[in-house]
C-alpha positions as a printed NumPy array, in Angstrom:
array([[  6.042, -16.181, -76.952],
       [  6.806, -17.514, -80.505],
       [  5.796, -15.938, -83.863],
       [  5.962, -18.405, -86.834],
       [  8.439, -17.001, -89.218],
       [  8.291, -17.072, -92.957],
       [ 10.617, -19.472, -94.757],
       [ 13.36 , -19.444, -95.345],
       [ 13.075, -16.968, -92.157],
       [ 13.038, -18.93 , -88.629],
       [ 10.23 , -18.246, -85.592],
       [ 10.704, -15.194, -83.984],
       [ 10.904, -15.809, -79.971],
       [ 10.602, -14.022, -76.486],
       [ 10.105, -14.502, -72.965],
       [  8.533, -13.168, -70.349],
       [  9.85 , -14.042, -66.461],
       [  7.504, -13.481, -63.826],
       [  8.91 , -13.239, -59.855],
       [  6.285, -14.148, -56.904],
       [  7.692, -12.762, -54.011],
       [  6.529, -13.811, -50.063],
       [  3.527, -11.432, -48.937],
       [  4.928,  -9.898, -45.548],
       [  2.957, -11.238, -42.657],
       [  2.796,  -9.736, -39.238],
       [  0.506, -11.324, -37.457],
       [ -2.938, -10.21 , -36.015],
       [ -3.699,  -7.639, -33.817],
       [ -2.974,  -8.625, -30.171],
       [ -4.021,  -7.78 , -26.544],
       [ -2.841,  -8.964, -23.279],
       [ -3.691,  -7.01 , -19.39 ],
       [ -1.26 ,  -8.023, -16.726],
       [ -0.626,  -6.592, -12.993],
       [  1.836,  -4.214, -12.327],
       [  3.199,  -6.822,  -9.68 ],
       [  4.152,  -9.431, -12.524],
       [  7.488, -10.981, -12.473],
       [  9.325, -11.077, -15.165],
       [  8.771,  -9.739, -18.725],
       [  6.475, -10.35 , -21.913],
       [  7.972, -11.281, -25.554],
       [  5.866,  -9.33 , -27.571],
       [  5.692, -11.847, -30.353],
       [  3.804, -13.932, -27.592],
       [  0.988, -11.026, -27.487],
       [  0.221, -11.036, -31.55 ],
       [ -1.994, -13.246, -32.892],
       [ -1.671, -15.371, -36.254],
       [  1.749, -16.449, -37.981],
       [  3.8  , -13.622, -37.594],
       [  6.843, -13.59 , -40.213],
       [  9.938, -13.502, -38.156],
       [ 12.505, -11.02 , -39.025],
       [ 10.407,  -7.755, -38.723],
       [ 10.765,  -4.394, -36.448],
       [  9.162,  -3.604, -33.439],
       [  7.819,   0.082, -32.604],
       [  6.9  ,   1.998, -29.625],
       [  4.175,   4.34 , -29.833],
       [  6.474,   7.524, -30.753],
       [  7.913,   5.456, -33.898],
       [ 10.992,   5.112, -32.492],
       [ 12.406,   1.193, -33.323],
       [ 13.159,  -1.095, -29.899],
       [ 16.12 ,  -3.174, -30.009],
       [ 14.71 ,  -5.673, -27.496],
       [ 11.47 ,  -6.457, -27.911],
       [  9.971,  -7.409, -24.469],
       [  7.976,  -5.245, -21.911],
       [  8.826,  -5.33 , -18.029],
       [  5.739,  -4.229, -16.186],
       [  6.491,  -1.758, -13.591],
       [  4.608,   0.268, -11.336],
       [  5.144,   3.404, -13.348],
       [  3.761,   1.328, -15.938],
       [  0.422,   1.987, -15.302],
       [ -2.317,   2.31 , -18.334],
       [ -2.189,   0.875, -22.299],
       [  0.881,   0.459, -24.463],
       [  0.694,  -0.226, -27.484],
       [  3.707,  -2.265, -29.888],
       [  3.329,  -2.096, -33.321],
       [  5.824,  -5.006, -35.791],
       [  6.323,  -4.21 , -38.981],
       [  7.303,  -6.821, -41.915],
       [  9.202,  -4.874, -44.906],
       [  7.82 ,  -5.944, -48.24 ],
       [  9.391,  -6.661, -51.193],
       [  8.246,  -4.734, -54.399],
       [  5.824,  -4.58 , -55.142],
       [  4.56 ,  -6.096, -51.918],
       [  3.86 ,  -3.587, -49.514],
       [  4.849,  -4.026, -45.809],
       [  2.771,  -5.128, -43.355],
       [  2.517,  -4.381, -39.724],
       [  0.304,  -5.878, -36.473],
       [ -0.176,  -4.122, -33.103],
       [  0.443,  -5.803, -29.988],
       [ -1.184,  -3.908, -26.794],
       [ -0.48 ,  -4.275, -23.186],
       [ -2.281,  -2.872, -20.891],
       [ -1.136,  -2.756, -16.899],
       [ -3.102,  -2.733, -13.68 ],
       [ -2.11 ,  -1.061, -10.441],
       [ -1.918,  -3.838,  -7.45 ],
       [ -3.898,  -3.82 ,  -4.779],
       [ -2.201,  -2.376,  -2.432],
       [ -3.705,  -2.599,   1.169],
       [ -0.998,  -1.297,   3.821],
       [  1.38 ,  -2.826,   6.066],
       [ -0.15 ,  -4.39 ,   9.387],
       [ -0.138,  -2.748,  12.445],
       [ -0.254,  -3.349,  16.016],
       [ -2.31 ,  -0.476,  18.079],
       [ -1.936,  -1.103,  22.293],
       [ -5.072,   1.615,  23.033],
       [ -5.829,   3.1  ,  26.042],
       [-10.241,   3.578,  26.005],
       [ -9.667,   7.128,  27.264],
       [ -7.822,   8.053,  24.042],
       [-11.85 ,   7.714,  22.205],
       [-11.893,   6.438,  18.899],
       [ -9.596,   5.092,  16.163],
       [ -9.256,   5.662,  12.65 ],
       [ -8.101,   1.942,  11.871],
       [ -7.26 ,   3.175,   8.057],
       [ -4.815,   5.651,   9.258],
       [ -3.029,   3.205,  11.175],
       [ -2.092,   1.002,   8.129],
       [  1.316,   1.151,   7.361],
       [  2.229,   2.257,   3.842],
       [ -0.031,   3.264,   1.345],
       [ -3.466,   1.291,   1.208],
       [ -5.801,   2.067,  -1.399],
       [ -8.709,   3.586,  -0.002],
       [-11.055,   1.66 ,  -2.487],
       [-11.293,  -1.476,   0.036],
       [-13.097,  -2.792,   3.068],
       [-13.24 ,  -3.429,   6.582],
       [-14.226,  -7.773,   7.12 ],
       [-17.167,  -8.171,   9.418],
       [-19.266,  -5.054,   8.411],
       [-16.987,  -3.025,  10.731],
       [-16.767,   0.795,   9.296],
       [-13.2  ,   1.363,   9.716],
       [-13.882,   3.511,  13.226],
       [-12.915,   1.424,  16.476],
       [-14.751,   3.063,  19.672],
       [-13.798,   1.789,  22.346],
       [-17.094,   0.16 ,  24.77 ],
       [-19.069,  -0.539,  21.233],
       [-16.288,  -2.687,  19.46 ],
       [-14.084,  -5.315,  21.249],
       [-10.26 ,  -5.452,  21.236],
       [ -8.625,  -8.062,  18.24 ],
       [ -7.56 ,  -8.068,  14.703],
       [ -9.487,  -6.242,  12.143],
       [ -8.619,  -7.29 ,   8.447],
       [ -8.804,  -4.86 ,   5.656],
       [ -9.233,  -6.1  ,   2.149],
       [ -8.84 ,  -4.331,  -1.16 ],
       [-10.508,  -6.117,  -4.831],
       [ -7.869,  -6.451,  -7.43 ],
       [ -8.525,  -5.782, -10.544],
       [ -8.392,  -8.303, -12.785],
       [ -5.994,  -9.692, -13.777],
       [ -4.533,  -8.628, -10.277],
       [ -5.665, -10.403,  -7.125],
       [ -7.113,  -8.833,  -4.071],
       [ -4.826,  -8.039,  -0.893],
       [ -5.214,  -7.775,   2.73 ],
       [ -3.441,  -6.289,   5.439],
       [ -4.966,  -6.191,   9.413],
       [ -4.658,  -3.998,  12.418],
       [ -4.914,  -5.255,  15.941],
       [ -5.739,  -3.303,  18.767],
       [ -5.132,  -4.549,  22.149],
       [ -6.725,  -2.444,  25.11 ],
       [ -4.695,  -1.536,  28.075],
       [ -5.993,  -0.374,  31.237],
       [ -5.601,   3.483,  32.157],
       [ -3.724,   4.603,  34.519],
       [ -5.08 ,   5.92 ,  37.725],
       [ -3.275,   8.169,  40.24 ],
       [ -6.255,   7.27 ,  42.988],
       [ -8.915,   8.672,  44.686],
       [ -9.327,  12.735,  45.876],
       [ -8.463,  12.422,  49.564],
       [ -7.816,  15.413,  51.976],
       [ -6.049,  15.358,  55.61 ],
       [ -6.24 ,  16.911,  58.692],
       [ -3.308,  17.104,  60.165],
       [ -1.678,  18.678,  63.365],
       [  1.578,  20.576,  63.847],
       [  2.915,  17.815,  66.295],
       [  2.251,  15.267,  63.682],
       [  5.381,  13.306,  61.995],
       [  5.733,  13.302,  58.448],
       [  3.33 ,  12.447,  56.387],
       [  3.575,   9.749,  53.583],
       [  0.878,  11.285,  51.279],
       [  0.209,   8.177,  49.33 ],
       [ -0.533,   6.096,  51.959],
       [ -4.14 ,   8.239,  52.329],
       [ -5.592,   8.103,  49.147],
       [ -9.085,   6.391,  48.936],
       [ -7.989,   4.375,  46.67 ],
       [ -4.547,   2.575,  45.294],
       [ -2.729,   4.04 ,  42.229],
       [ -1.827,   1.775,  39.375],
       [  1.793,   3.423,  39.895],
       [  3.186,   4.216,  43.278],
       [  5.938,   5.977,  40.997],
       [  4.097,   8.643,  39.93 ],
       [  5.292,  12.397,  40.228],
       [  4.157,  14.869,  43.177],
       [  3.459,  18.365,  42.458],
       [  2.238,  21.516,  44.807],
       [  1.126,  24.905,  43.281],
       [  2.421,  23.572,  40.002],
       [  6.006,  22.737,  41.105],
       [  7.603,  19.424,  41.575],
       [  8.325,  18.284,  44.901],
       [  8.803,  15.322,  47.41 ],
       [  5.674,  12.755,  48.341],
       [  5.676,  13.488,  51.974],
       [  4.904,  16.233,  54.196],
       [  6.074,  17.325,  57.429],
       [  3.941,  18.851,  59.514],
       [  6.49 ,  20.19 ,  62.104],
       [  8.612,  22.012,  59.305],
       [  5.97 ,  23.806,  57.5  ],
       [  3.442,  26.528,  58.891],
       [ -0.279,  25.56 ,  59.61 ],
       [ -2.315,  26.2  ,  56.167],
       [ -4.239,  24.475,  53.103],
       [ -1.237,  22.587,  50.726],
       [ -3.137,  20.851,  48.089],
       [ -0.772,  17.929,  46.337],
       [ -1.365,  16.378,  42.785],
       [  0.065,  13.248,  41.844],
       [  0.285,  12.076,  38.5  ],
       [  0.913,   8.847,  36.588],
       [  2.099,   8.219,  33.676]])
């Protein structure tokens, strides 16, 4: 700035500096869902949106500042977290900051497959129970089946249970297969007449019908004995036997 001066005095003179400094930039606002399976972890400069300035701070939700700023999904992860960066301005700029929020999905989790041999005199299975694990109990059973196997309605095989992921997690599935095995049978009610003169007695060889096991166990009056019977050795009477199978 110059003011002409009067001769014989000179121009008077001053001048006047003026600084531009850098507005702070932090980027835009930022979202990004991922499954708690993910492998790996997330810059969080990658989640904010615009030109971030590089150089800022990055915040967790309590304030406090995080030295390195990347998030490693975990299971215990679960639910929205939210990042804020802050660029410090320089007067009389004032800072800037941009949020960058994560948000994490549970898996779907649908058990661990299991194998089921079933005998149809046990009745009816729960098929969800028999997942291994810990299945979610938000999925479903493939082939409109209803989770319930009864045995003489549905048919012996692998059933497939599925549970929806949700997004951005994919759907899992996990199966149970049930093979039926044939019960065991200790043969048919029989009864003997026998006379004192008789020889011993080989009691299975009189039932009506063949066990599944000739190895079964003899019983008489509730005590474990011997699978013969001597009619010679033991006094005239009623002895009723049970044999059992495993």
């Amino acid at each position: 700035y110059t003011v002409p001066g009067t001769p014989p005095c000179a121009n008077g003179t001053a001048q006047l500096s003026i600084t531009i400094g850098p507005v702070p930039d932090a980027g835009l606002p930022g979202s990004l869902n991922v499954c708690s399976n993910f492998q790996g972890t997330i810059p969080f400069d990658d989640v904010l949106n615009g030109s971030p300035d590089p150089g800022g701070a990055w915040y967790d939700s309590t304030g406090a500042v995080i030295a390195s700023p990347f998030f490693d999904p975990a299971p215990n992860d679960l639910g929205e977290h939210v990042f804020t960066y802050v660029i410090a301005g320089i007067a009389p700029c004032v800072s800037d900051s941009a949020s960058a929020t994560i948000f994490v999905s549970k898996e779907a989790d649908a058990g661990i497959p299991a194998e089921i041999l079933h005998c149809p005199t046990n009745g009816a299975i729960d098929l969800f129970s028999a997942l291994g694990g810990t299945p979610d109990a938000t999925g479903s059973w493939s082939g409109n089946f209803n989770g319930t196997y009864v045995p003489g309605i549905n048919t012996e095989g692998v059933y497939t249970y599925t549970v929806t992921g949700v997004p951005p997690c994919g759907s899992e599935s996990s199966t149970v297969t049930i093979t039926e095995v044939d019960p065991p049978s200790a043969g048919c009610n029989t009864s003997i007449q026998a006379c004192s003169s008789q020889s011993t007695l080989f009691l299975v060889n009189f039932f009506a019908c063949t066990p599944t096991n000739l190895n079964g166990n003899w019983f008489l009056n509730g005590q474990g004995t011997v699978g013969f019977f001597d009619p010679e050795v033991n006094p005239p009477g009623t002895y009723a036997f049970l044999y059992v199978v495993p």
